GROMACS .gro file of C-alpha atoms in nm:
model
  414
    1MET     CA    1  13.951   7.928  13.728
    2ASN     CA    2  14.042   7.563  13.818
    3LEU     CA    3  13.760   7.338  13.619
    4PRO     CA    4  13.703   6.975  13.772
    5ILE     CA    5  13.957   6.719  13.559
    6TYR     CA    6  13.587   6.591  13.343
    7TYR     CA    7  13.559   6.926  13.181
    8TYR     CA    8  13.886   6.840  13.019
    9LEU     CA    9  13.841   6.477  12.930
   10LEU     CA   10  13.538   6.537  12.767
   11GLY     CA   11  13.592   6.915  12.612
   12THR     CA   12  13.931   6.876  12.479
   13PRO     CA   13  13.870   6.554  12.209
   14LEU     CA   14  13.510   6.777  12.174
   15GLY     CA   15  13.692   7.064  12.084
   16VAL     CA   16  13.984   6.881  11.864
   17LEU     CA   17  13.714   6.673  11.649
   18GLY     CA   18  13.486   6.974  11.631
   19LEU     CA   19  13.824   7.140  11.497
   20ILE     CA   20  13.860   6.843  11.213
   21ARG     CA   21  13.486   6.866  11.102
   22TRP     CA   22  13.512   7.246  11.050
   23GLY     CA   23  13.850   7.246  10.834
   24THR     CA   24  13.678   6.908  10.679
   25TRP     CA   25  13.380   7.157  10.558
   26LEU     CA   26  13.548   7.420  10.493
   27VAL     CA   27  13.733   7.218  10.201
   28ARG     CA   28  13.361   7.183  10.081
   29ARG     CA   29  13.216   7.584  10.115
   30ILE     CA   30  13.510   7.786  10.015
   31PRO     CA   31  13.472   7.664   9.646
   32ALA     CA   32  13.095   7.641   9.670
   33VAL     CA   33  13.124   7.962   9.782
   34VAL     CA   34  13.229   8.094   9.383
   35TYR     CA   35  12.996   7.806   9.237
   36GLN     CA   36  12.809   7.958   8.945
   37PRO     CA   37  12.539   7.827   8.716
   38VAL     CA   38  12.628   7.813   8.359
   39ILE     CA   39  12.558   8.057   8.176
   40ASN     CA   40  12.490   8.029   7.758
   41ASP     CA   41  12.260   8.040   7.481
   42HIS     CA   42  12.291   7.676   7.382
   43ARG     CA   43  11.954   7.493   7.374
   44LEU     CA   44  11.843   7.157   7.280
   45PRO     CA   45  11.524   6.954   7.233
   46LEU     CA   46  11.440   6.831   7.574
   47SER     CA   47  11.213   6.448   7.668
   48ILE     CA   48  11.061   6.412   8.003
   49VAL     CA   49  11.029   6.055   8.116
   50VAL     CA   50  10.835   5.997   8.432
   51PRO     CA   51  10.799   5.640   8.633
   52VAL     CA   52  10.425   5.676   8.768
   53TYR     CA   53  10.290   5.472   9.022
   54GLN     CA   54   9.991   5.582   9.266
   55GLU     CA   55  10.079   5.927   9.240
   56ASP     CA   56   9.834   6.165   9.415
   57PRO     CA   57   9.600   6.278   9.110
   58GLN     CA   58   9.621   6.665   9.185
   59ILE     CA   59  10.012   6.620   9.225
   60LEU     CA   60  10.034   6.466   8.945
   61ALA     CA   61   9.801   6.703   8.698
   62THR     CA   62  10.013   6.983   8.868
   63ALA     CA   63  10.305   6.847   8.790
   64ILE     CA   64  10.255   6.789   8.408
   65GLU     CA   65  10.108   7.123   8.397
   66SER     CA   66  10.469   7.274   8.476
   67TRP     CA   67  10.654   6.989   8.232
   68LEU     CA   68  10.415   7.099   7.960
   69ALA     CA   69  10.467   7.476   8.061
   70ASN     CA   70  10.790   7.396   7.961
   71ASP     CA   71  10.774   7.357   7.587
   72VAL     CA   72  10.929   7.054   7.567
   73GLU     CA   73  10.893   6.837   7.296
   74GLU     CA   74  10.755   6.543   7.422
   75VAL     CA   75  10.631   6.385   7.794
   76ILE     CA   76  10.669   6.018   7.895
   77LEU     CA   77  10.433   5.885   8.170
   78VAL     CA   78  10.581   5.513   8.216
   79ILE     CA   79  10.197   5.435   8.442
   80ASP     CA   80  10.155   5.068   8.629
   81ALA     CA   81   9.903   4.919   8.489
   82SER     CA   82   9.699   4.892   8.828
   83ASP     CA   83   9.707   5.300   8.850
   84THR     CA   84   9.412   5.380   8.684
   85SER     CA   85   9.413   5.677   8.850
   86SER     CA   86   9.727   5.827   8.692
   87GLN     CA   87   9.604   5.653   8.362
   88ASP     CA   88   9.270   5.905   8.395
   89VAL     CA   89   9.473   6.196   8.479
   90ALA     CA   90   9.714   6.147   8.184
   91ALA     CA   91   9.449   6.136   7.924
   92ARG     CA   92   9.335   6.475   7.989
   93TYR     CA   93   9.631   6.615   7.858
   94PRO     CA   94   9.873   6.580   7.521
   95VAL     CA   95  10.104   6.328   7.677
   96THR     CA   96  10.242   6.017   7.580
   97VAL     CA   97  10.139   5.716   7.832
   98LEU     CA   98  10.317   5.364   7.796
   99ILE     CA   99  10.128   5.142   8.029
  100THR     CA  100  10.344   4.862   8.187
  101ASP     CA  101  10.260   4.581   8.458
  102VAL     CA  102  10.649   4.502   8.522
  103PRO     CA  103  10.738   4.619   8.889
  104GLY     CA  104  10.981   4.847   9.007
  105LYS     CA  105  11.119   5.208   8.881
  106ARG     CA  106  11.384   5.066   8.706
  107ASP     CA  107  11.261   4.914   8.404
  108ALA     CA  108  10.972   5.192   8.393
  109LEU     CA  109  11.291   5.458   8.353
  110ARG     CA  110  11.433   5.221   8.071
  111ARG     CA  111  11.100   5.186   7.891
  112GLY     CA  112  11.095   5.594   7.874
  113TRP     CA  113  11.384   5.659   7.724
  114ARG     CA  114  11.422   5.379   7.465
  115ALA     CA  115  11.094   5.562   7.370
  116ALA     CA  116  11.190   5.932   7.373
  117ARG     CA  117  11.297   6.095   7.044
  118THR     CA  118  11.566   6.362   7.186
  119GLU     CA  119  11.917   6.387   7.236
  120LEU     CA  120  11.864   6.507   7.600
  121VAL     CA  121  11.641   6.296   7.855
  122ALA     CA  122  11.490   6.427   8.165
  123LEU     CA  123  11.445   6.160   8.407
  124VAL     CA  124  11.189   6.315   8.629
  125ASP     CA  125  10.962   6.144   8.956
  126SER     CA  126  10.597   6.189   8.901
  127ASP     CA  127  10.570   6.423   9.245
  128THR     CA  128  10.809   6.696   9.066
  129ILE     CA  129  10.744   7.049   8.988
  130TRP     CA  130  10.884   7.272   8.747
  131ALA     CA  131  10.956   7.619   8.715
  132ASP     CA  132  10.920   7.755   8.393
  133ASP     CA  133  11.268   7.798   8.269
  134VAL     CA  134  11.411   7.432   8.358
  135ALA     CA  135  11.398   7.298   8.021
  136VAL     CA  136  11.565   7.606   7.924
  137GLU     CA  137  11.874   7.559   8.187
  138VAL     CA  138  11.925   7.245   8.256
  139ALA     CA  139  12.047   7.260   7.837
  140LYS     CA  140  12.267   7.500   7.897
  141PRO     CA  141  12.553   7.261   8.096
  142PHE     CA  142  12.542   7.063   7.803
  143ALA     CA  143  12.730   7.275   7.589
  144ASP     CA  144  13.071   7.115   7.701
  145PRO     CA  145  13.082   6.777   7.548
  146ARG     CA  146  13.210   6.624   7.864
  147ILE     CA  147  12.900   6.674   8.075
  148GLY     CA  148  12.700   6.382   8.022
  149GLY     CA  149  12.431   6.453   8.299
  150VAL     CA  150  12.311   6.740   8.501
  151GLY     CA  151  12.086   6.828   8.835
  152THR     CA  152  11.869   7.070   8.936
  153ARG     CA  153  11.793   7.243   9.271
  154GLN     CA  154  11.530   7.092   9.474
  155SER     CA  155  11.262   7.244   9.743
  156VAL     CA  156  11.013   7.111   9.965
  157TYR     CA  157  10.656   7.157   9.813
  158GLY     CA  158  10.362   7.134   9.941
  159SER     CA  159  10.411   6.952  10.258
  160THR     CA  160  10.401   7.154  10.598
  161GLY     CA  161  10.498   7.138  10.923
  162PHE     CA  162  10.846   7.061  11.152
  163LEU     CA  163  10.977   6.774  10.900
  164ALA     CA  164  10.913   7.004  10.615
  165ARG     CA  165  11.093   7.281  10.780
  166ILE     CA  166  11.378   7.069  10.851
  167THR     CA  167  11.420   6.883  10.503
  168ASP     CA  168  11.389   7.201  10.317
  169MET     CA  169  11.762   7.265  10.535
  170PHE     CA  170  11.893   6.960  10.459
  171LEU     CA  171  11.783   7.051  10.096
  172ASP     CA  172  11.948   7.350  10.076
  173HIS     CA  173  12.314   7.269  10.270
  174ARG     CA  174  12.353   6.989   9.946
  175TYR     CA  175  12.277   7.197   9.687
  176PHE     CA  176  12.505   7.556   9.819
  177ASP     CA  177  12.782   7.324   9.995
  178GLU     CA  178  12.798   6.980   9.879
  179ASN     CA  179  12.718   6.942   9.507
  180ALA     CA  180  12.810   7.295   9.427
  181ALA     CA  181  13.173   7.211   9.544
  182GLN     CA  182  13.196   6.918   9.309
  183SER     CA  183  13.055   7.062   9.055
  184VAL     CA  184  13.371   7.391   9.094
  185LEU     CA  185  13.589   7.109   9.138
  186GLY     CA  186  13.624   6.846   8.894
  187LYS     CA  187  13.263   6.866   8.766
  188ALA     CA  188  13.192   6.525   8.913
  189VAL     CA  189  12.837   6.558   9.155
  190SER     CA  190  12.858   6.213   9.349
  191CYS     CA  191  12.414   6.175   9.248
  192LEU     CA  192  12.201   6.367   9.047
  193SER     CA  193  11.885   6.361   9.202
  194GLY     CA  194  11.602   6.141   9.055
  195ARG     CA  195  11.374   6.443   9.155
  196THR     CA  196  11.488   6.572   8.792
  197ALA     CA  197  11.828   6.488   8.653
  198VAL     CA  198  11.898   6.503   8.274
  199TYR     CA  199  12.145   6.244   8.052
  200ARG     CA  200  12.254   6.243   7.691
  201ARG     CA  201  12.025   5.965   7.577
  202GLU     CA  202  12.256   5.812   7.396
  203LEU     CA  203  12.472   5.754   7.692
  204LEU     CA  204  12.145   5.626   7.848
  205LEU     CA  205  12.099   5.360   7.600
  206GLU     CA  206  12.487   5.292   7.658
  207ILE     CA  207  12.484   5.163   8.005
  208GLU     CA  208  12.134   5.082   8.059
  209ASP     CA  209  12.240   4.686   8.076
  210ASP     CA  210  12.430   4.757   8.372
  211PHE     CA  211  12.153   4.967   8.484
  212MET     CA  212  11.913   4.715   8.519
  213ASN     CA  213  12.142   4.413   8.628
  214GLU     CA  214  12.299   4.616   8.893
  215THR     CA  215  12.384   4.377   9.160
  216PHE     CA  216  12.543   4.414   9.562
  217TRP     CA  217  12.709   4.119   9.693
  218GLY     CA  218  12.542   3.881   9.542
  219VAL     CA  219  12.144   4.070   9.607
  220ARG     CA  220  11.964   4.252   9.307
  221SER     CA  221  11.931   4.620   9.359
  222LEU     CA  222  11.593   4.725   9.353
  223SER     CA  223  11.578   5.120   9.480
  224GLY     CA  224  11.918   5.349   9.427
  225ASP     CA  225  11.855   5.414   9.030
  226ASP     CA  226  11.952   5.761   9.048
  227LYS     CA  227  12.282   5.719   9.251
  228ARG     CA  228  12.378   5.406   9.044
  229LEU     CA  229  12.279   5.616   8.657
  230THR     CA  230  12.507   5.906   8.813
  231THR     CA  231  12.777   5.648   8.900
  232LEU     CA  232  12.771   5.480   8.529
  233ILE     CA  233  12.775   5.814   8.384
  234LEU     CA  234  13.133   5.902   8.571
  235GLU     CA  235  13.221   5.573   8.569
  236ARG     CA  236  13.329   5.596   8.179
  237GLY     CA  237  13.435   5.910   8.154
  238HIS     CA  238  13.152   6.203   8.178
  239LEU     CA  239  13.132   6.451   8.396
  240THR     CA  240  12.834   6.540   8.622
  241TYR     CA  241  12.741   6.926   8.707
  242LEU     CA  242  12.457   7.103   8.903
  243GLN     CA  243  12.280   7.375   8.730
  244ARG     CA  244  12.094   7.544   9.042
  245SER     CA  245  11.945   7.786   8.869
  246ALA     CA  246  11.719   7.516   8.767
  247GLU     CA  247  11.414   7.467   9.042
  248VAL     CA  248  11.201   7.251   9.108
  249TRP     CA  249  10.987   7.108   9.378
  250SER     CA  250  10.886   6.820   9.518
  251THR     CA  251  10.658   6.654   9.814
  252PHE     CA  252  10.860   6.495  10.106
  253PRO     CA  253  10.713   6.296  10.406
  254ASP     CA  254  10.557   6.524  10.677
  255ARG     CA  255  10.572   6.149  10.959
  256TRP     CA  256  10.792   6.000  11.097
  257ARG     CA  257  10.748   5.662  10.980
  258THR     CA  258  10.762   5.744  10.627
  259PHE     CA  259  11.027   5.947  10.682
  260PHE     CA  260  11.248   5.693  10.858
  261ARG     CA  261  11.195   5.429  10.595
  262GLN     CA  262  11.291   5.672  10.276
  263ARG     CA  263  11.586   5.764  10.441
  264LEU     CA  264  11.651   5.457  10.528
  265ARG     CA  265  11.663   5.322  10.181
  266TRP     CA  266  11.846   5.618  10.068
  267ALA     CA  267  12.176   5.545  10.289
  268ARG     CA  268  12.167   5.189  10.237
  269ASN     CA  269  12.157   5.321   9.830
  270THR     CA  270  12.464   5.572   9.948
  271TRP     CA  271  12.646   5.308  10.115
  272ARG     CA  272  12.630   5.025   9.843
  273SER     CA  273  12.710   5.327   9.587
  274ASP     CA  274  13.007   5.473   9.786
  275LEU     CA  275  13.156   5.155   9.859
  276ARG     CA  276  13.178   5.027   9.529
  277ALA     CA  277  13.314   5.367   9.373
  278LEU     CA  278  13.627   5.378   9.636
  279SER     CA  279  13.737   5.036   9.499
  280ARG     CA  280  13.697   5.135   9.175
  281PRO     CA  281  13.994   5.324   9.021
  282TRP     CA  282  13.784   5.540   8.816
  283VAL     CA  283  13.698   5.750   9.126
  284TRP     CA  284  14.040   5.844   9.247
  285ARG     CA  285  14.027   6.029   8.906
  286HIS     CA  286  13.780   6.240   9.059
  287PRO     CA  287  14.007   6.352   9.399
  288PHE     CA  288  13.747   6.579   9.547
  289LEU     CA  289  13.480   6.325   9.468
  290ALA     CA  290  13.651   6.061   9.676
  291TYR     CA  291  13.710   6.305   9.914
  292THR     CA  292  13.313   6.357  10.039
  293MET     CA  293  13.198   6.007   9.985
  294ILE     CA  294  13.471   5.907  10.262
  295ASP     CA  295  13.360   6.239  10.446
  296LYS     CA  296  13.000   6.152  10.488
  297GLY     CA  297  13.073   5.796  10.535
  298VAL     CA  298  13.264   5.906  10.878
  299SER     CA  299  13.102   6.175  10.945
  300SER     CA  300  12.764   5.926  11.008
  301PHE     CA  301  12.972   5.816  11.302
  302THR     CA  302  13.161   6.139  11.426
  303LEU     CA  303  12.788   6.302  11.462
  304LEU     CA  304  12.669   6.084  11.748
  305LEU     CA  305  13.030   6.174  11.999
  306GLY     CA  306  12.816   6.561  12.022
  307PRO     CA  307  12.506   6.399  12.186
  308ILE     CA  308  12.701   6.146  12.379
  309ALA     CA  309  12.937   6.458  12.538
  310MET     CA  310  12.589   6.631  12.644
  311GLY     CA  311  12.465   6.302  12.783
  312VAL     CA  312  12.740   6.253  12.994
  313ALA     CA  313  12.753   6.632  13.062
  314LEU     CA  314  12.409   6.603  13.232
  315ALA     CA  315  12.466   6.290  13.368
  316THR     CA  316  12.729   6.463  13.598
  317GLN     CA  317  12.556   6.796  13.629
  318SER     CA  318  12.831   7.010  13.425
  319TRP     CA  319  12.542   7.270  13.327
  320VAL     CA  320  12.832   7.532  13.226
  321PHE     CA  321  12.986   7.285  12.999
  322ALA     CA  322  12.656   7.134  12.869
  323GLY     CA  323  12.550   7.507  12.797
  324VAL     CA  324  12.841   7.624  12.661
  325LEU     CA  325  12.772   7.292  12.420
  326LEU     CA  326  12.413   7.411  12.314
  327LEU     CA  327  12.542   7.760  12.182
  328TRP     CA  328  12.819   7.599  11.981
  329TRP     CA  329  12.533   7.392  11.818
  330GLN     CA  330  12.336   7.668  11.749
  331VAL     CA  331  12.621   7.895  11.632
  332SER     CA  332  12.835   7.669  11.470
  333ARG     CA  333  12.494   7.525  11.281
  334ALA     CA  334  12.345   7.830  11.179
  335ALA     CA  335  12.703   7.934  11.009
  336LYS     CA  336  12.681   7.642  10.772
  337LEU     CA  337  12.296   7.675  10.700
  338ALA     CA  338  12.347   8.063  10.647
  339PRO     CA  339  12.294   8.022  10.244
  340HIS     CA  340  11.905   7.889  10.361
  341ILE     CA  341  11.913   8.109  10.629
  342ARG     CA  342  11.939   8.441  10.419
  343ARG     CA  343  11.632   8.283  10.233
  344ARG     CA  344  11.392   8.178  10.512
  345PRO     CA  345  11.536   8.377  10.822
  346SER     CA  346  11.285   8.204  11.067
  347SER     CA  347  11.469   7.889  11.049
  348PHE     CA  348  11.742   8.012  11.265
  349PHE     CA  349  11.470   7.871  11.522
  350PHE     CA  350  11.494   7.551  11.391
  351VAL     CA  351  11.880   7.521  11.389
  352LEU     CA  352  11.849   7.303  11.732
  353GLY     CA  353  11.545   7.055  11.536
  354TYR     CA  354  11.792   7.027  11.232
  355VAL     CA  355  12.127   6.908  11.501
  356ALA     CA  356  11.874   6.653  11.634
  357VAL     CA  357  11.706   6.525  11.331
  358SER     CA  358  12.128   6.496  11.212
  359TRP     CA  359  12.211   6.324  11.494
  360VAL     CA  360  11.851   6.074  11.386
  361MET     CA  361  11.981   6.051  11.048
  362ALA     CA  362  12.349   5.973  11.186
  363ILE     CA  363  12.202   5.643  11.364
  364ILE     CA  364  11.990   5.581  11.039
  365LYS     CA  365  12.315   5.539  10.880
  366ILE     CA  366  12.445   5.292  11.007
  367THR     CA  367  12.229   5.057  11.082
  368ALA     CA  368  12.167   5.113  10.712
  369LEU     CA  369  12.532   4.985  10.685
  370LEU     CA  370  12.454   4.670  10.927
  371THR     CA  371  12.193   4.595  10.626
  372ILE     CA  372  12.346   4.729  10.359
  373ARG     CA  373  12.231   4.365  10.202
  374LYS     CA  374  11.903   4.421  10.233
  375GLN     CA  375  11.662   4.546   9.940
  376ALA     CA  376  11.342   4.685   9.941
  377TRP     CA  377  11.124   5.012   9.872
  378LEU     CA  378  10.977   5.021  10.220
  379THR     CA  379  10.709   5.308  10.078
  380ARG     CA  380  10.634   5.061   9.753
  381GLN     CA  381  10.466   4.756   9.643
  382VAL     CA  382  10.776   4.649   9.559
  383ALA     CA  383  11.034   4.398   9.699
  384VAL     CA  384  11.362   4.171   9.568
  385GLU     CA  385  11.221   3.745   9.617
  386ASN     CA  386  11.483   3.499   9.525
  387GLY     CA  387  11.680   3.775   9.280
  388GLU     CA  388  11.331   3.905   9.156
  389VAL     CA  389  11.184   4.255   9.133
  390VAL     CA  390  10.832   4.113   9.246
  391ARG     CA  391  10.532   4.314   9.411
  392THR     CA  392  10.445   4.297   9.762
  393ALA     CA  393  10.116   4.235   9.938
  394GLN     CA  394   9.911   4.583   9.989
  395PRO     CA  395  10.158   4.805  10.160
  396THR     CA  396  10.127   4.968  10.529
  397GLU     CA  397   9.989   5.334  10.630
  398ALA     CA  398  10.318   5.490  10.450
  399LEU     CA  399  10.182   5.438  10.162
  400GLY     CA  400   9.983   5.708  10.160
  401ASP     CA  401  10.143   5.930  10.455
  402GLU     CA  402  10.386   6.112  10.184
  403HIS     CA  403  10.057   6.294  10.051
  404ASP     CA  404   9.857   6.363  10.346
  405ASN     CA  405   9.833   6.703  10.478
  406VAL     CA  406   9.951   6.873  10.139
  407ILE     CA  407   9.882   7.196  10.062
  408PRO     CA  408   9.688   7.366   9.736
  409LEU     CA  409  10.005   7.373   9.493
  410ARG     CA  410   9.919   7.621   9.274
  411LYS     CA  411   9.951   7.839   9.644
  412ALA     CA  412  10.288   7.664   9.752
  413ALA     CA  413  10.454   7.756   9.431
  414ALA     CA  414  10.412   8.145   9.480
   0.00000   0.00000   0.00000
């Protein structure tokens, strides 16, 4: 069958790119398949440190109860002075409360780990609910004295709707693919998510000056604390590991405006951290980590070639090509999301939505690269002005978006 020449002009480079991208994915996927969480009887006392700022009272109460149910040594809440609602919630529980009038999450984290009394410190977001065995599971990798930090597996908690389903797919892809492979090949996870990350306290005290005084191209860094902490641990020769058997749940945005802002902030943080790391010798001692950083940056651009090809196909009425491309996206992405689809089979019907959101995120990542020096939290009343972290004016409605339409948390856990 003789096909028009534009079929070859579109299909050949796209097919070659597809083979390359599949190859780069298999480099991650093969080691990820053999990943196993650490299994042993190692246990160390654990303190939980939680910066709290205008958290939903119901979510905070449920989170506190889940942490206390883990029989940890202490729960330390560092609550902003303006947040009287969270202070009232905390007063109902046997927790330590530190009131701070210093804006910004980093100072709150530092106050918390300085106050902690245990060898291990879990840095936890105030909307994160733990399974009953998290404290037991996260201690196990620390049997290896080289391990400086341990991450957990996250799932979406409370939120419902399209964005929640897509976010759940992205999370499973992260923890069953990238982070699992990084744990197997080098024990160097690129980012221990701030939702729940556990560190040796002595290391936190050692790196706190670098953590608090981070700058990028002369601008003081405001966000990206989880990425920065992970990098500082790795930079000093320690290792990081994903303990996927430790599962936590967090709320995520269910409105597009908040989703865009959150992803833009995360993308800027990732670009800053990865570009800086790739310019330093330490990262090349972890070749697979360096590989994943480069691959993630490149994919921000190659992802957009797909929708461009589809646009050309539709404009030229190349219906067969468009149909084949659509079918390929459905089948190929479903294969890459197999661990998630096994857990939630109905997600198979969200695969094309996942693909579309991936394109949106690629645009966000490119925008983040072009505005990489801009420091703003975007969904909180904090910003960097004249080199200092300051409170800003009353936030937009995005501040409340993250907890809108939240279903009862105890039911969601079931």
